[in-house]
Amino acid sequence: MISKPPDRSRYRLWPPSTGVLAGLGVTGLVLAGVAGAFAYTVGLLSPGALTQTRIVDRFQAVNGIHPGFRRNHAKGVCVTGTFAGNGAGARLSRAAVFGSGAVPVVGRFAVGIGKPFLPDTGAEVRSLALSFRPASGGEWRTGMNDIPVFPVNTADGFYGLLAASAADPATGKPDPAQMTAFLGTHPETARALGLIKARPVSSGFADARYNGLNAFRFVDSSGASTPVRWSMVALDPFVAQVPPSGAAREPNYLFDGLVARLQQGPLRYRLVITVGQPGDPTNDATLPWPAGREEIDAGTLTLDHVEAEGPGNCRDINYDPLVLPDGIATSNDPLLSARSAAYSVSFTRRAGEPKTPSEVQVPARPPATPGVPATGG
Amino acid sequence: MDTPRFALFSRLLHWLMALMILAMLFIGIGMVASLADYHWLLSIHRPLGIAILALVAVRLVNRQLNPPPPLPADMPPVLRFAAHASHVALYALMLAVPLVGWAMLSAGRLPVVLYGGLELPPIVPQDVMLYAWLRAAHTALALALFATFLLHLAAALMHGLVFRDGVFASMASLRARRGTPGRPG
Ligand code: HEM
Ligand code: HEM
């Protein structure tokens, strides 16, 4: 077939024939369909849905913006050390970290507040975040709090509680009516807060028990999976907190106490794995598991170095709870994906902001040779 | 009618990657606006993105081995230029978007997990400012890729429905043979 040279170029659109118009119409419809689907996926068509951006925006609305700092657990200090597994965890998980042998750890102690310069009061939630780094790869990150259960079981609950417990700009204190209204629609939070208030509070960071709260799954070498929760339990004996009177309190007394304790020698914690039974709730962090569940002592964490937040140390780590090695997997707890998403937004924002030194600074170690009198000059 | 066509392998690569990239764009913008689906979508996003990066390399080699058929002789120079420029942009973005994704996770010291214990090494040193910059670049380049893809789709449909010059069929044909060059129509 020899095509006859067209008298009019097929590339000319003007004046348009019916065929051209129909073709343009179909092209436009297809484009509008694809672009519309995109806008729908972005969330442009459902502005009411709760997203990671809105959660982090609410942290900022409640706490103000403190450039370079975490949007929650903003005040903290960096520690390093090692985790020595004893092999017991390997029964349930094939993760390298549960073998025997020392694994380097980079951690962070913090208080669960979004304001980095707030003085310590003794009423705050204390946290320990850890990144385990086996030489063979398969990093494990976890963030744990010194409370027995989490106050909410969904991201929506978290978002609501954040607003309900925020200080009223008029009074500087949370509005009790807001809280009552929230608890009225969230009985699980009322129950959980009861357990949280009743917990024994330790004298400081060093002698606390830190709980992972969310459920995860351990996966063994045959692929079998077991629901678990985990905790880091201090070897320092528990001493109940006696809050110093307001006047006597140094603004960073909790952190100063931690630094002083670490300068006397390493801190040790046992990694305790609580093994869930069928029927134990894995999707609800407000519910404790029944007492008497098997506990596996999987090894010892030793923290021997403390330093202020700075470039490249714990400051620059996103303790995303879903950075998990092969052998530890997420569960059906909806908080986990929500945390991972929100931590990413918080990390991305603070990463790009100018940095200010942390409120928590670590003084140089006292000289190893005592008895040299200070000149005072 | 035996119009010139892309080599069968080229067409296969083209449609496979078209699906993968379109899926990735939707997964990407969907996951950053979803609390419930964030984790599982991101765990697909990483390996699929790295697979695209690998396939772009295969595709660039294949393009040397199996050059594309010539454009119709009567296609106006403006359209030819637009076609070439948009193809260069598509290749550049297909390469840059996943590379930036990998680099940004490296700079943020986040593991580039593909599947299970399979992980890629970091390609840039840890640097949070660089992370923030690359994270913004990943979004901007992905949106540019989506915009270029829309133009490409519009052009393809115009070739097929308006110009009817065989260019659409040169990629959309199901026939195994490459056809005879120089016989457009
Ligand atoms: C949906 C619920 C939650 C939201 C939205 C949320 C939000 C956040 C955010 C935005 C950060 C700052 C992240 C960063 O910039 O690196 C953070 C830090 C932290 N969160 Fe949560 N969180 C949630 C639940 C939990 C739970 C259940 C736990 C305890 C098991 C927890 C423990 C921690 C700890 C320990 C840190 C500090 C980590 C560090 O020191 O870097 N969070 N959280
Ligand atoms: C052709 C390949 C890719 C495309 C089209 C693509 C597309 C996207 C898009 C559209 C977003 C959302 C951006 C936003 O709205 O802010 C995104 C986010 C992201 N992408 Fe990609 N991407 C690709 C490859 C990769 C690769 C190879 C990686 C890593 C290995 C990666 C990691 C990420 C991460 C971590 C996020 C953001 C998650 C967050 O901020 O929470 N991407 N991507």
mmCIF file of N, CA, C and O and ligand atoms in Angstrom, chain A residues 55 59 70 72-73 108 127 129 143-145 150 158 211-214 319 335 339 342-343 346-347 350, ligand 1:
data_model
loop_
_atom_site.group_PDB
_atom_site.id
_atom_site.type_symbol
_atom_site.label_atom_id
_atom_site.label_comp_id
_atom_site.label_asym_id
_atom_site.label_seq_id
_atom_site.Cartn_x
_atom_site.Cartn_y
_atom_site.Cartn_z
ATOM 1 N N ILE A 55 -1.085 15.391 62.258
ATOM 2 C CA ILE A 55 -0.648 15.054 63.625
ATOM 3 C C ILE A 55 0.529 15.943 64.027
ATOM 4 O O ILE A 55 0.539 16.545 65.102
ATOM 5 N N PHE A 59 1.050 18.836 67.025
ATOM 6 C CA PHE A 59 2.148 18.948 68.000
ATOM 7 C C PHE A 59 2.669 20.392 68.009
ATOM 8 O O PHE A 59 2.897 20.975 69.058
ATOM 9 N N ARG A 70 12.912 17.394 68.000
ATOM 10 C CA ARG A 70 11.813 16.454 67.803
ATOM 11 C C ARG A 70 10.492 17.119 68.192
ATOM 12 O O ARG A 70 10.460 17.893 69.150
ATOM 13 N N ASN A 72 8.042 15.644 69.488
ATOM 14 C CA ASN A 72 7.634 15.058 70.759
ATOM 15 C C ASN A 72 8.902 14.453 71.359
ATOM 16 O O ASN A 72 9.852 14.177 70.637
ATOM 17 N N HIS A 73 8.919 14.251 72.664
ATOM 18 C CA HIS A 73 10.140 13.779 73.325
ATOM 19 C C HIS A 73 11.312 14.681 72.928
ATOM 20 O O HIS A 73 12.394 14.222 72.561
ATOM 21 N N ARG A 108 18.895 7.019 73.350
ATOM 22 C CA ARG A 108 18.524 8.374 73.760
ATOM 23 C C ARG A 108 17.526 8.296 74.901
ATOM 24 O O ARG A 108 16.494 7.639 74.791
ATOM 25 N N SER A 127 11.531 8.286 78.692
ATOM 26 C CA SER A 127 11.624 7.331 77.590
ATOM 27 C C SER A 127 13.059 6.930 77.322
ATOM 28 O O SER A 127 14.007 7.655 77.653
ATOM 29 N N ALA A 129 15.038 5.344 73.919
ATOM 30 C CA ALA A 129 14.992 4.892 72.526
ATOM 31 C C ALA A 129 16.326 4.239 72.214
ATOM 32 O O ALA A 129 17.370 4.706 72.669
ATOM 33 N N GLY A 143 11.432 2.553 70.594
ATOM 34 C CA GLY A 143 11.247 3.647 71.548
ATOM 35 C C GLY A 143 10.333 3.141 72.651
ATOM 36 O O GLY A 143 9.271 2.580 72.364
ATOM 37 N N MET A 144 10.762 3.302 73.898
ATOM 38 C CA MET A 144 10.004 2.750 75.025
ATOM 39 C C MET A 144 9.749 3.830 76.071
ATOM 40 O O MET A 144 10.553 4.736 76.240
ATOM 41 N N ASN A 145 8.634 3.678 76.783
ATOM 42 C CA ASN A 145 8.249 4.646 77.811
ATOM 43 C C ASN A 145 8.142 3.957 79.169
ATOM 44 O O ASN A 145 7.901 2.753 79.227
ATOM 45 N N PHE A 150 -0.255 2.416 76.963
ATOM 46 C CA PHE A 150 -0.304 3.705 76.278
ATOM 47 C C PHE A 150 -1.703 4.295 76.473
ATOM 48 O O PHE A 150 -2.679 3.560 76.583
ATOM 49 N N PHE A 158 -5.068 9.563 69.664
ATOM 50 C CA PHE A 158 -3.869 10.345 69.988
ATOM 51 C C PHE A 158 -4.084 11.816 69.640
ATOM 52 O O PHE A 158 -3.783 12.713 70.426
ATOM 53 N N ASN A 211 8.985 0.361 78.700
ATOM 54 C CA ASN A 211 8.139 -0.636 78.035
ATOM 55 C C ASN A 211 7.857 -0.255 76.582
ATOM 56 O O ASN A 211 7.507 0.897 76.301
ATOM 57 N N GLY A 212 7.957 -1.237 75.716
ATOM 58 C CA GLY A 212 7.700 -0.998 74.287
ATOM 59 C C GLY A 212 6.224 -0.751 73.976
ATOM 60 O O GLY A 212 5.902 -0.180 72.941
ATOM 61 N N LEU A 213 5.338 -1.216 74.838
ATOM 62 C CA LEU A 213 3.887 -0.972 74.808
ATOM 63 C C LEU A 213 3.166 -1.555 73.600
ATOM 64 O O LEU A 213 2.166 -2.258 73.748
ATOM 65 N N ASN A 214 3.599 -1.270 72.405
ATOM 66 C CA ASN A 214 2.964 -1.873 71.235
ATOM 67 C C ASN A 214 3.353 -3.351 71.168
ATOM 68 O O ASN A 214 4.415 -3.739 71.633
ATOM 69 N N TYR A 319 13.978 7.374 65.555
ATOM 70 C CA TYR A 319 13.699 6.101 66.227
ATOM 71 C C TYR A 319 12.324 5.597 65.786
ATOM 72 O O TYR A 319 11.384 5.495 66.585
ATOM 73 N N LEU A 335 -1.334 1.675 65.879
ATOM 74 C CA LEU A 335 -0.429 2.755 66.284
ATOM 75 C C LEU A 335 0.913 2.645 65.580
ATOM 76 O O LEU A 335 1.594 3.656 65.388
ATOM 77 N N ARG A 339 2.698 5.684 63.939
ATOM 78 C CA ARG A 339 3.919 6.236 64.531
ATOM 79 C C ARG A 339 4.992 6.375 63.466
ATOM 80 O O ARG A 339 5.641 7.414 63.345
ATOM 81 N N ALA A 342 4.227 9.371 61.339
ATOM 82 C CA ALA A 342 4.355 10.669 62.010
ATOM 83 C C ALA A 342 5.821 10.956 62.360
ATOM 84 O O ALA A 342 6.277 12.106 62.249
ATOM 85 N N TYR A 343 6.576 9.926 62.772
ATOM 86 C CA TYR A 343 7.989 10.146 63.104
ATOM 87 C C TYR A 343 8.742 10.609 61.864
ATOM 88 O O TYR A 343 9.667 11.410 61.950
ATOM 89 N N SER A 346 8.045 14.305 61.439
ATOM 90 C CA SER A 346 8.778 15.044 62.470
ATOM 91 C C SER A 346 10.268 15.073 62.134
ATOM 92 O O SER A 346 10.921 16.122 62.186
ATOM 93 N N PHE A 347 10.802 13.911 61.749
ATOM 94 C CA PHE A 347 12.229 13.810 61.411
ATOM 95 C C PHE A 347 12.562 14.684 60.211
ATOM 96 O O PHE A 347 13.557 15.412 60.211
ATOM 97 N N ARG A 350 12.539 18.446 61.266
ATOM 98 C CA ARG A 350 13.641 18.893 62.126
ATOM 99 C C ARG A 350 14.981 18.742 61.419
ATOM 100 O O ARG A 350 15.908 19.517 61.661
HETATM 101 C C1 HEM C 1 0.074 7.345 67.295
HETATM 102 C C2 HEM C 1 0.740 7.470 68.415
HETATM 103 C C3 HEM C 1 2.019 8.238 68.543
HETATM 104 C C4 HEM C 1 2.425 9.380 67.890
HETATM 105 C C5 HEM C 1 1.655 10.180 66.857
HETATM 106 C C6 HEM C 1 3.757 9.697 68.352
HETATM 107 C C7 HEM C 1 4.509 10.772 67.925
HETATM 108 C C8 HEM C 1 5.847 10.976 68.178
HETATM 109 C C9 HEM C 1 6.702 11.911 67.503
HETATM 110 C C10 HEM C 1 6.272 12.857 66.391
HETATM 111 C C11 HEM C 1 7.964 11.768 68.005
HETATM 112 C C12 HEM C 1 9.224 12.515 67.553
HETATM 113 C C13 HEM C 1 9.926 11.675 66.493
HETATM 114 C C14 HEM C 1 11.218 12.275 65.947
HETATM 115 O O1 HEM C 1 11.241 13.440 65.510
HETATM 116 O O2 HEM C 1 12.225 11.540 65.884
HETATM 117 C C15 HEM C 1 7.892 10.762 69.015
HETATM 118 C C16 HEM C 1 8.951 10.323 69.780
HETATM 119 C C17 HEM C 1 8.889 9.250 70.644
HETATM 120 N N1 HEM C 1 7.798 8.431 70.904
HETATM 121 FE FE1 HEM C 1 5.978 8.608 70.128
HETATM 122 N N2 HEM C 1 4.146 8.752 69.265
HETATM 123 C C18 HEM C 1 3.115 7.842 69.393
HETATM 124 C C19 HEM C 1 3.100 6.713 70.198
HETATM 125 C C20 HEM C 1 4.152 6.283 70.960
HETATM 126 C C21 HEM C 1 4.163 5.068 71.735
HETATM 127 C C22 HEM C 1 3.051 4.018 71.792
HETATM 128 C C23 HEM C 1 5.379 5.033 72.357
HETATM 129 C C24 HEM C 1 5.930 4.012 73.318
HETATM 130 C C25 HEM C 1 5.969 2.793 73.167
HETATM 131 C C26 HEM C 1 6.125 6.192 71.950
HETATM 132 C C27 HEM C 1 7.414 6.474 72.336
HETATM 133 C C28 HEM C 1 8.187 7.478 71.823
HETATM 134 C C29 HEM C 1 9.554 7.686 72.181
HETATM 135 C C30 HEM C 1 10.369 6.846 73.152
HETATM 136 C C31 HEM C 1 9.996 8.790 71.440
HETATM 137 C C32 HEM C 1 11.360 9.445 71.492
HETATM 138 C C33 HEM C 1 12.309 8.766 70.599
HETATM 139 C C34 HEM C 1 13.609 9.506 70.659
HETATM 140 O O3 HEM C 1 14.168 9.656 71.752
HETATM 141 O O4 HEM C 1 14.032 9.903 69.585
HETATM 142 N N3 HEM C 1 5.359 6.924 71.100
HETATM 143 N N4 HEM C 1 6.594 10.283 69.108
#
